[in-house]
Amino acid sequence: MQSQKRALITGGAGFLGSHLCDRYLSEGYHVICMDNLLTGSERNIEHLFGNSNFEFIKHDVTNYVYVKGSLDLILHFASPASPIDYLEMPIQTLKVGSLGTHKVLGLAKEKNARFLLASTSEVYGDPEVHPQKENYWGNVNPIGLRGVYDEAKRFAEAMTMAYHRYHGIETRIARIFNTYGSRMRLKDGRALPTFMRQALRGNPLTVFGDGSQSRSFTYVDDLIEGIFRLSQSDISDPVNIGNPEEVSIIDFARKIIEITGSKSEIVYKPLPEDDPKIRQPDISKAKAELGWEPKVKLDDGLRETLKYFKVQVQNTGKDEKTD
Ligand code: UDP
């Protein structure tokens, strides 16, 4: 009989990490979730405590990583991931993408495990090519405020490829585009949680700039399916995982007002430095090589996500800052 597969998920108590814990458990894996809880939360994984196939280790992967026993797969998802988080924690963001990735790749080598890196559409920066294909090298300002995240992830990709080429480690790189769904933090500062919170409280929605900048939002279930398929594939070059359905931020704000049935207005705030003007994945590679494409329409995903945010807004009440 084949022994049970064992996966380590770094950042496993975060938004995407915790959904990955659920998915790999349901696929029959033994899952070790590692997180320093800097931006992750035990609330995202508390339903798994008591499951004998699940372990949680509170640890910062920028320090030496030790895991007992064998590992077949490592999903490296540890990192602050919202612009506000990485502006507040620039050094941790750089460290987890660089030192953390190095440590976790070292563990993959030690355990002879397959390694999957959570990379990002931010490697394309403020893109001059549209939509973005994997062979586009990007337009990143290394010393801008967002550079700490973008460059950390670009370094992480370079390190991953070096371990693949030099040490022969089996590696996978997912370039993840904006994703939304349950377990995002209400106050992580990203457009979706902010707009949901503001709309549900009847406060004005804060659109940055004139709102003409675009994003392409992927529902979390679609994203997790893409990651799972990539982890089971033999593709070592980066693969875009995202939804090509592109929307301007102003239309996105209007959509959230409509779906929540809110009477909120829209107010305009200054556009943050280096905020990308356009973003849309070219997913022909994922379609052809993974047989994957997103299935959930933006309206349907938003309605599903609204259920989660209603509870979050109720639970936090009015005691915190009201916007
Ligand atoms: N945004 C906005 N209002 C907010 C938060 C974000 O208009 O309260 C804009 C932000 O400037 C960006 C887009 O929404 O153009 C998506 O921002 P998010 O932080 O969700 O992710 P990003 O794609 O920029 O990493």
XYZ file of C-alpha atoms and ligand atoms in Angstrom:
348
model
C 0.000 0.000 0.000
C 1.242 3.474 -0.868
C 1.917 5.568 2.206
C -0.013 8.765 2.847
C 1.390 11.866 1.122
C 2.611 14.660 3.361
C 2.425 18.360 2.482
C 3.842 21.407 4.256
C 1.929 24.631 3.659
C 3.769 27.781 4.739
C 1.447 30.699 5.394
C -1.145 27.987 6.012
C -3.191 30.120 8.405
C -3.617 32.900 5.846
C -6.368 33.505 3.315
C -5.103 31.227 0.540
C -3.021 28.970 2.779
C -5.994 27.942 4.895
C -8.072 27.078 1.813
C -5.123 25.007 0.603
C -5.028 23.151 3.942
C -8.697 22.229 3.402
C -8.104 21.122 -0.174
C -5.034 18.954 0.406
C -6.679 17.325 3.444
C -9.679 16.473 1.287
C -7.278 14.988 -1.288
C -6.008 12.621 1.423
C -2.766 14.381 2.340
C -1.356 14.730 5.820
C -1.055 18.523 6.095
C 1.460 20.448 8.171
C 0.482 24.091 8.360
C 3.260 26.541 9.269
C 2.572 30.191 10.021
C 3.988 32.902 12.277
C 0.497 34.474 12.486
C 1.820 37.882 11.453
C -1.033 38.331 8.993
C -2.552 34.827 9.231
C -5.000 33.813 11.946
C -5.803 30.663 13.913
C -9.463 31.420 13.198
C -8.867 30.349 9.574
C -7.757 26.862 10.607
C -9.499 26.271 13.948
C -12.009 23.942 12.245
C -9.054 21.643 11.472
C -7.726 21.335 15.020
C -8.485 17.803 16.187
C -8.139 16.360 12.672
C -5.414 13.714 13.019
C -4.190 14.467 9.495
C -3.546 18.098 10.389
C -0.730 19.727 12.368
C -0.077 23.379 13.049
C 3.418 24.722 13.731
C 3.764 28.374 14.727
C 7.042 29.374 13.141
C 8.624 32.175 11.128
C 10.129 30.642 7.981
C 12.809 33.310 7.765
C 14.482 31.292 10.536
C 15.787 27.752 10.080
C 12.853 25.482 9.293
C 12.645 22.043 10.834
C 9.928 19.518 10.062
C 9.919 15.989 11.434
C 9.365 13.088 9.010
C 9.085 12.935 5.257
C 7.554 15.539 2.947
C 6.281 15.037 -0.587
C 5.139 18.558 -1.309
C 5.799 22.061 -0.013
C 3.483 24.937 -0.883
C 5.291 28.163 -0.011
C 2.555 30.736 0.625
C 4.028 32.641 3.581
C 4.133 36.412 2.955
C 2.253 39.577 3.721
C 0.219 39.994 0.536
C -1.839 43.164 0.665
C -0.341 46.552 -0.216
C -1.094 47.940 3.261
C 0.561 44.944 4.921
C 3.722 45.168 2.928
C 3.905 48.924 3.322
C 3.672 48.455 7.097
C 6.050 45.478 7.136
C 8.521 46.163 4.332
C 11.435 44.326 5.902
C 9.458 41.220 6.909
C 8.047 41.148 3.363
C 11.527 41.254 1.841
C 12.811 38.694 4.340
C 10.086 36.124 3.848
C 10.373 36.314 0.050
C 14.156 36.024 0.118
C 15.453 34.372 3.321
C 12.184 32.475 3.835
C 12.153 31.112 0.298
C 15.789 30.067 0.648
C 15.085 28.222 3.929
C 12.040 26.458 2.551
C 13.851 25.462 -0.650
C 16.607 24.061 1.558
C 13.975 21.979 3.320
C 12.604 20.794 -0.049
C 16.112 19.672 -1.019
C 16.648 17.926 2.318
C 13.320 16.076 2.081
C 13.410 15.581 -1.693
C 9.992 17.226 -1.812
C 8.320 19.039 -4.688
C 8.197 22.795 -4.071
C 5.491 25.182 -5.284
C 6.065 28.931 -4.966
C 3.172 31.352 -4.573
C 4.381 34.081 -6.888
C 2.283 36.969 -8.072
C 1.113 39.145 -10.934
C 3.129 41.862 -9.144
C 6.238 40.467 -10.856
C 4.841 42.227 -13.952
C 4.732 45.537 -12.031
C 2.879 48.312 -13.867
C 2.742 46.332 -17.114
C 3.467 47.695 -20.576
C 2.109 44.514 -22.141
C -1.572 43.604 -21.944
C -2.787 41.028 -21.124
C 0.248 39.674 -19.280
C 1.796 36.467 -20.600
C 4.366 34.468 -18.653
C 7.150 35.474 -21.053
C 6.736 39.184 -20.182
C 9.585 40.308 -17.888
C 7.700 43.083 -16.181
C 8.014 46.767 -15.347
C 8.867 47.064 -11.654
C 10.238 50.047 -9.744
C 12.763 48.388 -7.401
C 12.903 51.318 -4.978
C 9.198 52.212 -4.953
C 6.918 51.448 -2.005
C 5.571 48.306 -3.675
C 9.081 47.213 -4.646
C 9.519 45.328 -1.371
C 6.859 42.827 -2.382
C 7.494 42.782 -6.121
C 11.251 42.360 -5.817
C 10.969 39.793 -3.013
C 8.743 37.673 -5.232
C 11.008 38.182 -8.254
C 13.962 37.082 -6.124
C 11.892 34.108 -4.899
C 11.263 33.051 -8.497
C 14.968 33.379 -9.336
C 15.936 31.342 -6.247
C 13.345 28.694 -7.079
C 14.680 28.322 -10.629
C 18.248 28.176 -9.304
C 17.348 25.303 -6.946
C 15.586 23.602 -9.825
C 18.514 23.990 -12.221
C 21.399 23.535 -9.819
C 20.013 21.045 -7.303
C 17.450 19.333 -9.557
C 14.573 20.085 -7.160
C 11.115 19.665 -8.674
C 9.672 23.170 -8.573
C 6.464 24.891 -9.664
C 5.775 28.649 -9.824
C 2.224 29.997 -9.712
C 1.810 33.666 -10.667
C -1.328 34.463 -8.748
C -3.558 37.363 -9.798
C -5.974 39.198 -7.463
C -8.026 36.617 -5.614
C -11.025 37.037 -3.315
C -13.264 34.985 -1.072
C -13.865 34.009 2.526
C -11.070 34.409 5.118
C -9.687 37.647 3.714
C -9.115 40.013 6.599
C -11.766 42.683 6.913
C -9.088 45.338 7.288
C -6.303 44.035 5.059
C -6.715 47.205 2.980
C -7.349 45.482 -0.327
C -10.136 46.744 -2.549
C -12.590 43.912 -1.963
C -12.636 43.693 1.857
C -12.513 47.491 2.107
C -15.445 48.014 -0.266
C -17.483 45.212 1.343
C -16.889 46.643 4.810
C -17.697 50.182 3.740
C -20.817 49.140 1.801
C -22.153 46.973 4.627
C -21.691 49.805 7.111
C -23.270 52.378 4.786
C -20.018 54.362 4.649
C -18.545 55.864 1.475
C -16.450 53.541 -0.693
C -12.926 54.919 -1.109
C -11.880 54.599 -4.742
C -8.229 55.487 -5.313
C -7.438 57.730 -8.294
C -10.267 58.068 -10.799
C -11.009 54.350 -10.573
C -10.130 53.703 -14.217
C -7.326 51.311 -13.229
C -8.306 47.697 -13.807
C -7.904 44.376 -12.064
C -9.018 40.813 -12.814
C -10.461 39.071 -9.774
C -10.377 35.302 -9.271
C -12.716 33.506 -6.887
C -10.812 31.501 -4.304
C -12.249 28.080 -5.305
C -11.030 28.558 -8.879
C -7.614 29.636 -7.652
C -7.229 26.627 -5.359
C -8.169 24.273 -8.207
C -5.490 25.914 -10.383
C -2.854 25.560 -7.664
C -3.795 21.930 -7.060
C -3.500 21.084 -10.746
C -0.185 22.905 -11.055
C 1.173 21.019 -8.030
C 0.308 17.714 -9.728
C 1.776 18.772 -13.103
C 5.342 18.641 -14.391
C 5.630 22.325 -15.396
C 8.647 24.034 -13.856
C 8.229 27.381 -15.663
C 5.864 29.990 -14.166
C 2.144 29.675 -14.879
C -0.401 32.503 -14.565
C -3.367 31.552 -12.403
C -6.064 34.185 -12.604
C -9.371 35.154 -14.118
C -9.203 37.137 -17.384
C -12.542 38.868 -16.587
C -11.192 42.416 -16.198
C -13.020 45.219 -14.415
C -12.211 48.847 -13.629
C -12.039 49.631 -9.920
C -14.871 52.147 -10.195
C -17.133 49.497 -11.760
C -15.995 47.044 -9.131
C -17.025 49.491 -6.388
C -20.419 50.016 -8.080
C -20.906 46.266 -8.340
C -20.274 45.839 -4.621
C -22.749 48.616 -3.801
C -25.318 46.839 -5.965
C -24.711 43.361 -4.575
C -24.793 44.510 -0.947
C -27.906 46.632 -1.617
C -26.082 49.517 0.058
C -26.859 53.221 -0.201
C -23.182 54.141 0.131
C -21.648 56.791 -2.083
C -18.250 56.671 -3.752
C -15.493 59.075 -2.698
C -12.138 59.506 -4.429
C -8.747 59.334 -2.697
C -5.242 59.758 -4.109
C -3.847 56.852 -6.103
C -1.045 55.073 -4.187
C 2.480 55.218 -5.630
C 3.172 52.774 -8.497
C -0.380 51.405 -8.430
C -0.586 49.303 -11.634
C -2.978 50.831 -14.194
C -4.051 47.608 -15.846
C -3.891 43.936 -15.015
C -5.242 40.910 -16.803
C -3.738 37.439 -17.038
C -3.219 35.621 -20.295
C -4.128 32.098 -19.157
C -3.588 30.219 -22.405
C -0.736 28.257 -20.799
C -2.843 27.110 -17.814
C -5.684 26.203 -20.173
C -3.479 24.201 -22.526
C -1.195 22.523 -20.000
C -3.382 22.154 -16.892
C -6.801 22.013 -18.557
C -7.713 24.758 -16.091
C -9.767 27.892 -16.404
C -11.885 29.784 -13.873
C -15.535 28.788 -13.646
C -17.012 31.282 -11.178
C -18.395 34.551 -12.592
C -17.549 37.714 -10.668
C -21.166 38.358 -9.622
C -21.595 34.823 -8.278
C -18.294 34.867 -6.419
C -19.089 38.245 -4.894
C -22.492 37.044 -3.659
C -20.827 34.039 -2.030
C -18.137 36.224 -0.463
C -20.730 38.687 0.828
C -22.104 35.983 3.165
C -18.701 35.780 4.852
C -18.227 39.532 5.129
C -21.711 40.067 6.594
C -20.728 37.850 9.515
C -17.344 39.549 9.880
C -18.873 43.017 9.936
C -21.486 41.919 12.487
C -18.832 40.349 14.710
C -16.532 43.358 14.715
C -19.424 45.712 15.470
C -18.958 49.441 15.568
C -16.118 49.587 18.060
C -13.313 49.829 15.532
C -12.774 52.712 13.135
C -16.010 53.127 11.264
C -15.026 53.343 7.606
N -8.233 50.413 -4.179
C -9.181 51.412 -4.042
N -9.703 51.626 -2.795
C -9.361 50.924 -1.688
C -8.399 49.895 -1.844
C -7.850 49.660 -3.106
O -9.551 52.083 -5.013
O -9.887 51.216 -0.597
C -7.644 50.185 -5.502
C -6.118 50.137 -5.537
O -5.584 51.435 -5.693
C -5.869 49.267 -6.756
C -7.080 48.322 -6.778
O -8.063 48.914 -5.966
O -5.877 50.028 -7.942
C -6.763 46.933 -6.228
O -6.114 47.121 -5.000
P -5.759 45.927 -4.022
O -5.130 46.544 -2.832
O -6.958 45.078 -3.805
O -4.709 45.021 -4.809
P -3.492 45.310 -5.816
O -3.937 44.713 -7.077
O -3.252 46.795 -5.958
O -2.351 44.611 -5.189
